[in-house]
Short mmCIF file of C-alpha atoms and ligand atoms in Angstrom, two decimals:
data_model
loop_
_atom_site.label_atom_id
_atom_site.label_comp_id
_atom_site.label_asym_id
_atom_site.label_seq_id
_atom_site.Cartn_x
_atom_site.Cartn_y
_atom_site.Cartn_z
CA UNK A 1 23.57 -35.45 33.67
CA UNK A 2 20.42 -37.29 34.76
CA UNK A 3 18.09 -38.67 32.05
CA UNK A 4 15.62 -35.84 32.85
CA UNK A 5 18.32 -33.17 32.39
CA UNK A 6 19.44 -34.79 29.13
CA UNK A 7 15.84 -34.81 27.85
CA UNK A 8 15.28 -31.18 28.69
CA UNK A 9 18.58 -30.12 27.05
CA UNK A 10 17.62 -32.11 23.96
CA UNK A 11 14.19 -30.54 23.74
CA UNK A 12 15.71 -27.06 24.11
CA UNK A 13 18.08 -27.90 21.25
CA UNK A 14 15.18 -29.15 19.13
CA UNK A 15 13.11 -26.05 19.86
CA UNK A 16 16.03 -23.85 18.83
CA UNK A 17 16.59 -25.87 15.66
CA UNK A 18 12.88 -25.70 14.88
CA UNK A 19 12.90 -21.90 15.27
CA UNK A 20 15.90 -21.64 12.98
CA UNK A 21 14.36 -23.93 10.38
CA UNK A 22 11.14 -21.89 10.46
CA UNK A 23 13.11 -18.68 10.01
CA UNK A 24 15.07 -20.21 7.17
CA UNK A 25 11.90 -21.37 5.40
CA UNK A 26 10.37 -17.90 5.83
CA UNK A 27 13.45 -16.25 4.30
CA UNK A 28 13.59 -18.80 1.47
CA UNK A 29 9.89 -18.23 0.66
CA UNK A 30 10.40 -14.49 0.56
CA UNK A 31 13.45 -14.91 -1.65
CA UNK A 32 11.70 -17.21 -4.13
CA UNK A 33 8.60 -15.01 -4.12
CA UNK A 34 10.65 -11.99 -5.04
CA UNK A 35 12.46 -13.80 -7.84
CA UNK A 36 9.15 -15.06 -9.22
CA UNK A 37 7.78 -11.51 -9.10
CA UNK A 38 10.80 -10.40 -11.10
CA UNK A 39 10.18 -13.00 -13.76
CA UNK A 40 13.13 -15.25 -12.91
CA UNK A 41 12.32 -18.71 -14.17
CA UNK A 42 15.26 -20.74 -12.89
CA UNK A 43 17.67 -20.65 -10.01
CA UNK A 44 21.39 -21.26 -10.30
CA UNK A 45 22.72 -24.18 -8.31
CA UNK A 46 26.09 -24.62 -6.71
CA UNK A 47 28.16 -23.83 -3.70
CA UNK A 48 27.59 -20.58 -1.83
CA UNK A 49 30.26 -18.01 -2.58
CA UNK A 50 32.60 -17.71 0.37
CA UNK A 51 34.77 -14.75 1.32
CA UNK A 52 37.87 -14.94 -0.83
CA UNK A 53 40.00 -12.89 1.53
CA UNK A 54 40.48 -13.93 5.15
CA UNK A 55 40.14 -10.35 6.44
CA UNK A 56 36.57 -10.34 5.16
CA UNK A 57 35.71 -13.64 6.80
CA UNK A 58 34.22 -12.19 9.99
CA UNK A 59 32.18 -9.69 8.03
CA UNK A 60 31.01 -12.27 5.53
CA UNK A 61 29.98 -14.59 8.28
CA UNK A 62 28.26 -11.94 10.33
CA UNK A 63 25.81 -10.73 7.75
CA UNK A 64 25.92 -12.48 4.48
CA UNK A 65 26.09 -16.04 5.71
CA UNK A 66 23.95 -15.37 8.78
CA UNK A 67 26.67 -16.16 11.31
CA UNK A 68 27.57 -13.60 13.91
CA UNK A 69 30.22 -15.13 16.12
CA UNK A 70 32.02 -11.80 16.49
CA UNK A 71 28.91 -9.77 17.12
CA UNK A 72 27.72 -9.09 20.63
CA UNK A 73 24.35 -10.31 21.77
CA UNK A 74 21.85 -7.58 22.64
CA UNK A 75 22.80 -7.89 26.31
CA UNK A 76 26.54 -7.83 25.66
CA UNK A 77 26.03 -4.88 23.35
CA UNK A 78 24.18 -2.95 26.01
CA UNK A 79 26.99 -3.63 28.47
CA UNK A 80 29.82 -2.80 26.08
CA UNK A 81 28.19 0.01 24.13
CA UNK A 82 28.61 -1.94 20.92
CA UNK A 83 25.76 -2.02 18.40
CA UNK A 84 23.15 -4.64 19.14
CA UNK A 85 22.41 -7.13 16.41
CA UNK A 86 19.28 -6.32 14.41
CA UNK A 87 16.34 -8.24 15.73
CA UNK A 88 13.48 -9.83 13.90
CA UNK A 89 10.03 -8.37 14.05
CA UNK A 90 9.06 -11.07 16.53
CA UNK A 91 11.66 -9.68 18.91
CA UNK A 92 14.09 -12.58 18.57
CA UNK A 93 17.69 -11.81 17.84
CA UNK A 94 18.72 -12.71 14.31
CA UNK A 95 21.97 -14.01 15.74
CA UNK A 96 20.94 -16.01 18.74
CA UNK A 97 22.69 -19.26 17.87
CA UNK A 98 25.80 -18.36 15.89
CA UNK A 99 27.47 -21.76 15.98
CA UNK A 100 24.48 -23.48 14.38
CA UNK A 101 23.57 -20.80 11.84
CA UNK A 102 26.57 -21.54 9.66
CA UNK A 103 24.80 -24.69 8.46
CA UNK A 104 22.14 -22.49 6.86
CA UNK A 105 24.52 -20.57 4.62
CA UNK A 106 22.49 -18.89 1.91
CA UNK A 107 24.19 -18.85 -1.49
CA UNK A 108 24.50 -15.50 -3.26
CA UNK A 109 22.54 -15.54 -6.49
CA UNK A 110 23.04 -13.25 -9.42
CA UNK A 111 20.19 -10.79 -9.36
CA UNK A 112 17.65 -10.85 -12.16
CA UNK A 113 18.20 -8.18 -14.78
CA UNK A 114 14.66 -6.87 -14.65
CA UNK A 115 13.69 -4.26 -12.06
CA UNK A 116 12.20 -5.91 -9.01
CA UNK A 117 8.68 -5.05 -7.94
CA UNK A 118 8.36 -3.16 -4.68
CA UNK A 119 9.22 -5.43 -1.77
CA UNK A 120 6.62 -5.99 0.92
CA UNK A 121 6.84 -3.23 3.54
CA UNK A 122 9.09 -4.23 6.43
CA UNK A 123 7.28 -2.66 9.34
CA UNK A 124 4.77 0.12 8.79
CA UNK A 125 5.66 3.01 11.09
CA UNK A 126 4.24 6.50 11.37
CA UNK A 127 6.62 9.39 10.69
CA UNK A 128 6.80 10.16 14.42
CA UNK A 129 7.61 6.55 15.26
CA UNK A 130 10.29 6.53 12.60
CA UNK A 131 11.90 9.70 13.89
CA UNK A 132 11.76 8.51 17.48
CA UNK A 133 13.34 5.15 16.63
CA UNK A 134 16.04 6.76 14.53
CA UNK A 135 16.82 9.19 17.30
CA UNK A 136 17.40 6.29 19.68
CA UNK A 137 19.76 4.61 17.21
CA UNK A 138 21.55 7.93 16.67
CA UNK A 139 22.02 8.32 20.41
CA UNK A 140 23.66 4.89 20.58
CA UNK A 141 25.84 5.80 17.60
CA UNK A 142 26.91 9.04 19.32
CA UNK A 143 28.05 7.08 22.38
CA UNK A 144 29.65 4.24 20.40
CA UNK A 145 33.25 3.27 21.08
CA UNK A 146 32.98 -0.22 19.61
CA UNK A 147 35.82 0.18 17.10
CA UNK A 148 38.96 2.28 16.78
CA UNK A 149 37.34 4.85 14.48
CA UNK A 150 35.76 6.64 17.44
CA UNK A 151 39.23 7.85 18.47
CA UNK A 152 39.66 10.10 15.45
CA UNK A 153 36.16 11.52 15.11
CA UNK A 154 35.04 15.03 16.00
CA UNK A 155 31.48 13.73 16.00
CA UNK A 156 29.46 10.89 14.59
CA UNK A 157 27.63 11.32 11.29
CA UNK A 158 24.23 9.65 11.15
CA UNK A 159 22.03 10.88 8.29
CA UNK A 160 20.39 13.71 6.43
CA UNK A 161 17.14 13.96 4.51
CA UNK A 162 13.69 12.59 5.17
CA UNK A 163 13.38 9.34 7.17
CA UNK A 164 10.13 8.62 5.33
CA UNK A 165 11.73 8.93 1.89
CA UNK A 166 11.21 6.19 -0.69
CA UNK A 167 14.80 6.45 -1.80
CA UNK A 168 17.89 6.02 0.33
CA UNK A 169 21.49 6.64 -0.71
CA UNK A 170 24.19 4.83 1.24
CA UNK A 171 27.81 5.95 1.03
CA UNK A 172 31.06 4.80 2.58
CA UNK A 173 31.74 6.98 5.58
CA UNK A 174 32.26 10.60 6.62
CA UNK A 175 35.15 12.65 5.28
CA UNK A 176 36.63 15.81 6.79
CA UNK A 177 33.67 18.05 5.87
CA UNK A 178 31.13 15.57 7.19
CA UNK A 179 33.12 15.06 10.40
CA UNK A 180 33.12 18.82 10.94
CA UNK A 181 29.43 19.35 10.15
CA UNK A 182 27.99 16.12 11.53
CA UNK A 183 26.04 15.45 8.31
CA UNK A 184 26.74 13.00 5.48
CA UNK A 185 27.71 14.12 1.99
CA UNK A 186 28.23 17.82 2.57
CA UNK A 187 31.63 18.08 0.82
CA UNK A 188 32.42 18.04 -2.92
CA UNK A 189 31.10 14.51 -3.42
CA UNK A 190 27.95 15.55 -1.58
CA UNK A 191 27.47 18.53 -3.87
CA UNK A 192 27.62 16.21 -6.86
CA UNK A 193 25.21 13.81 -5.14
CA UNK A 194 22.78 16.70 -4.65
CA UNK A 195 23.07 17.52 -8.38
CA UNK A 196 22.35 13.90 -9.23
CA UNK A 197 19.31 13.97 -6.96
CA UNK A 198 18.15 17.20 -8.60
CA UNK A 199 18.60 15.69 -12.06
CA UNK A 200 16.33 12.89 -10.91
CA UNK A 201 13.64 15.49 -10.27
CA UNK A 202 13.99 15.18 -6.50
CA UNK A 203 15.09 17.50 -3.73
CA UNK A 204 17.42 16.83 -0.77
CA UNK A 205 14.35 16.21 1.39
CA UNK A 206 12.93 13.58 -0.95
CA UNK A 207 15.75 11.22 -0.07
CA UNK A 208 17.44 9.77 3.00
CA UNK A 209 21.25 9.73 3.00
CA UNK A 210 23.55 7.77 5.30
CA UNK A 211 26.81 5.82 5.36
CA UNK A 212 28.15 2.37 6.16
CA UNK A 213 30.41 3.73 8.93
CA UNK A 214 29.42 6.60 11.14
CA UNK A 215 32.87 7.88 12.13
CA UNK A 216 35.51 9.39 9.86
CA UNK A 217 38.36 6.96 9.10
CA UNK A 218 41.81 8.53 9.58
CA UNK A 219 43.11 10.31 6.47
CA UNK A 220 39.83 9.36 4.76
CA UNK A 221 41.09 5.84 4.25
CA UNK A 222 38.62 3.10 3.28
CA UNK A 223 37.03 1.60 6.41
CA UNK A 224 38.45 -1.79 7.30
CA UNK A 225 36.25 -4.87 7.03
CA UNK A 226 36.17 -5.23 10.83
CA UNK A 227 35.14 -1.57 11.25
CA UNK A 228 32.39 -2.03 8.71
CA UNK A 229 31.20 -5.21 10.39
CA UNK A 230 31.12 -3.47 13.77
CA UNK A 231 29.13 -0.52 12.46
CA UNK A 232 26.83 -2.51 10.15
CA UNK A 233 24.10 -3.31 12.72
CA UNK A 234 23.45 0.44 13.09
CA UNK A 235 22.91 0.76 9.34
CA UNK A 236 20.73 -2.33 9.28
CA UNK A 237 18.55 -0.95 12.05
CA UNK A 238 18.46 2.45 10.35
CA UNK A 239 17.31 0.94 7.05
CA UNK A 240 14.82 -1.31 8.78
CA UNK A 241 13.19 1.80 10.29
CA UNK A 242 13.36 3.98 7.16
CA UNK A 243 12.21 1.03 5.01
CA UNK A 244 12.84 2.82 1.70
CA UNK A 245 11.47 1.42 -1.55
CA UNK A 246 14.94 1.52 -3.08
CA UNK A 247 18.49 1.78 -1.78
CA UNK A 248 21.28 3.15 -3.97
CA UNK A 249 24.69 1.86 -2.87
CA UNK A 250 27.27 4.49 -3.73
CA UNK A 251 30.56 2.83 -4.59
CA UNK A 252 32.35 -0.33 -3.73
CA UNK A 253 32.54 0.08 0.05
CA UNK A 254 28.82 0.76 0.38
CA UNK A 255 28.04 -2.20 -1.85
CA UNK A 256 30.34 -4.51 0.12
CA UNK A 257 28.93 -3.24 3.39
CA UNK A 258 25.35 -3.84 2.30
CA UNK A 259 25.64 -6.93 0.14
CA UNK A 260 28.82 -8.71 1.15
CA UNK A 261 32.48 -8.83 0.24
CA UNK A 262 32.14 -10.68 -3.05
CA UNK A 263 30.44 -7.74 -4.70
CA UNK A 264 32.66 -5.47 -6.85
CA UNK A 265 31.16 -2.19 -8.04
CA UNK A 266 32.39 -2.26 -11.64
CA UNK A 267 30.70 -5.56 -12.34
CA UNK A 268 27.68 -5.04 -10.11
CA UNK A 269 26.65 -1.50 -11.01
CA UNK A 270 23.50 -1.19 -13.01
CA UNK A 271 22.01 -4.52 -11.94
CA UNK A 272 19.51 -4.93 -9.16
CA UNK A 273 20.31 -6.62 -5.87
CA UNK A 274 18.02 -7.29 -2.93
CA UNK A 275 19.15 -6.01 0.47
CA UNK A 276 18.47 -8.55 3.24
CA UNK A 277 15.92 -10.25 1.02
CA UNK A 278 13.67 -7.20 1.32
CA UNK A 279 14.71 -3.94 -0.31
CA UNK A 280 15.69 -3.57 -4.00
CA UNK A 281 19.20 -2.13 -4.18
CA UNK A 282 20.92 -0.48 -7.12
CA UNK A 283 24.72 -0.27 -7.02
CA UNK A 284 26.35 2.64 -8.79
CA UNK A 285 29.64 4.53 -8.75
CA UNK A 286 30.44 6.80 -5.81
CA UNK A 287 30.19 10.53 -6.67
CA UNK A 288 33.81 10.96 -5.54
CA UNK A 289 34.81 8.47 -8.25
CA UNK A 290 32.77 10.43 -10.80
CA UNK A 291 34.62 13.59 -9.70
CA UNK A 292 37.94 11.81 -10.25
CA UNK A 293 36.86 10.28 -13.60
CA UNK A 294 34.40 12.80 -15.02
CA UNK A 295 34.15 11.12 -18.41
CA UNK A 296 31.00 11.00 -20.45
CA UNK A 297 31.07 7.21 -20.18
CA UNK A 298 31.19 7.09 -16.36
CA UNK A 299 28.57 9.82 -15.99
CA UNK A 300 26.38 8.01 -18.53
CA UNK A 301 26.60 4.80 -16.52
CA UNK A 302 25.60 6.54 -13.28
CA UNK A 303 22.73 8.28 -15.00
CA UNK A 304 21.47 5.05 -16.51
CA UNK A 305 21.59 3.42 -13.03
CA UNK A 306 19.63 6.31 -11.55
CA UNK A 307 17.11 6.16 -14.37
CA UNK A 308 16.46 2.53 -13.52
CA UNK A 309 15.81 3.65 -9.95
CA UNK A 310 13.38 6.32 -11.12
CA UNK A 311 11.59 3.84 -13.34
CA UNK A 312 11.22 1.51 -10.39
CA UNK A 313 9.76 4.35 -8.33
CA UNK A 314 7.38 5.23 -11.16
CA UNK A 315 8.96 8.64 -11.71
CA UNK A 316 10.60 10.31 -14.67
CA UNK A 317 13.85 12.26 -14.73
CA UNK A 318 13.72 16.05 -14.84
CA UNK A 319 17.22 16.93 -15.94
CA UNK A 320 19.39 15.95 -18.90
CA UNK A 321 21.52 13.66 -16.75
CA UNK A 322 24.47 13.64 -14.37
N1 URA B 1 31.69 10.08 1.04
C1 URA B 1 30.89 9.18 1.64
O1 URA B 1 30.88 8.02 1.28
N2 URA B 1 30.09 9.61 2.60
C2 URA B 1 30.05 10.85 3.00
O2 URA B 1 29.27 11.16 3.89
C3 URA B 1 30.87 11.77 2.34
C4 URA B 1 31.70 11.38 1.37
#
């Protein structure tokens, strides 16, 4: 390399590092701002939590530690039909320099116990723009063969409800009924979810409902970490467009998909999280779990989680509970 070539390579490296540092500072500011809004007065120190189980490592690195070595770039994604990584509002890929991003690992903090104030809107879109953008994502989902789940599907399952809703429920993935109908939560668990929504004083069109994975896993098994990681960019894009005021993560898989592998539903339910530093997220039990364990205690917990959501949205419940 000539001295001129070395200089230009170095300045490209510096520019890239500068961009990353600026992005990191922006995210850190947003994070601290939100905690301050919530009344948090101190921040825990210590090592970032790492994925305890090796099979979660790729997933953990892709989203929750801002490394995406396994994820295709936008160009690779277009060529291979895999989901493109979510991009920032300035049009830059969030994952443009995977090997360097690992140095900016963001520790996971315990969320404050008070309800967070509404996060700043992500991107303000008209209803038509929202629908058009979602349709484009849905078309890519329909054509997706990026993981093995596509082999067993009858069709992909994208969403139901209103894309402009303030409240979004995210589940695990389609079951047999959903695979047949092409809509999420239309089986028994879906009927209970609809009752929960009704008890909240809302209708099916006051909410937006989707899943972590868009294809039915064989025998309704839990999606594997790699399948979730492959499908996650679609969900991220979907939520970025819908930009709800609150997300409810239904069950452990949804919570892990949205917030990372260290999150267990039993411990996490009932306490606020912040999805991608932007959207308040309430974890609660999956309706299928409530159907399997229909005790007063479990139902009471779900209802108390949903009441927190309503309070955050400035609404009051209509029914006696779940
Ligand atoms: N369970 C889910 O998590 N999602 C569905 O769409 C249906 C059942």
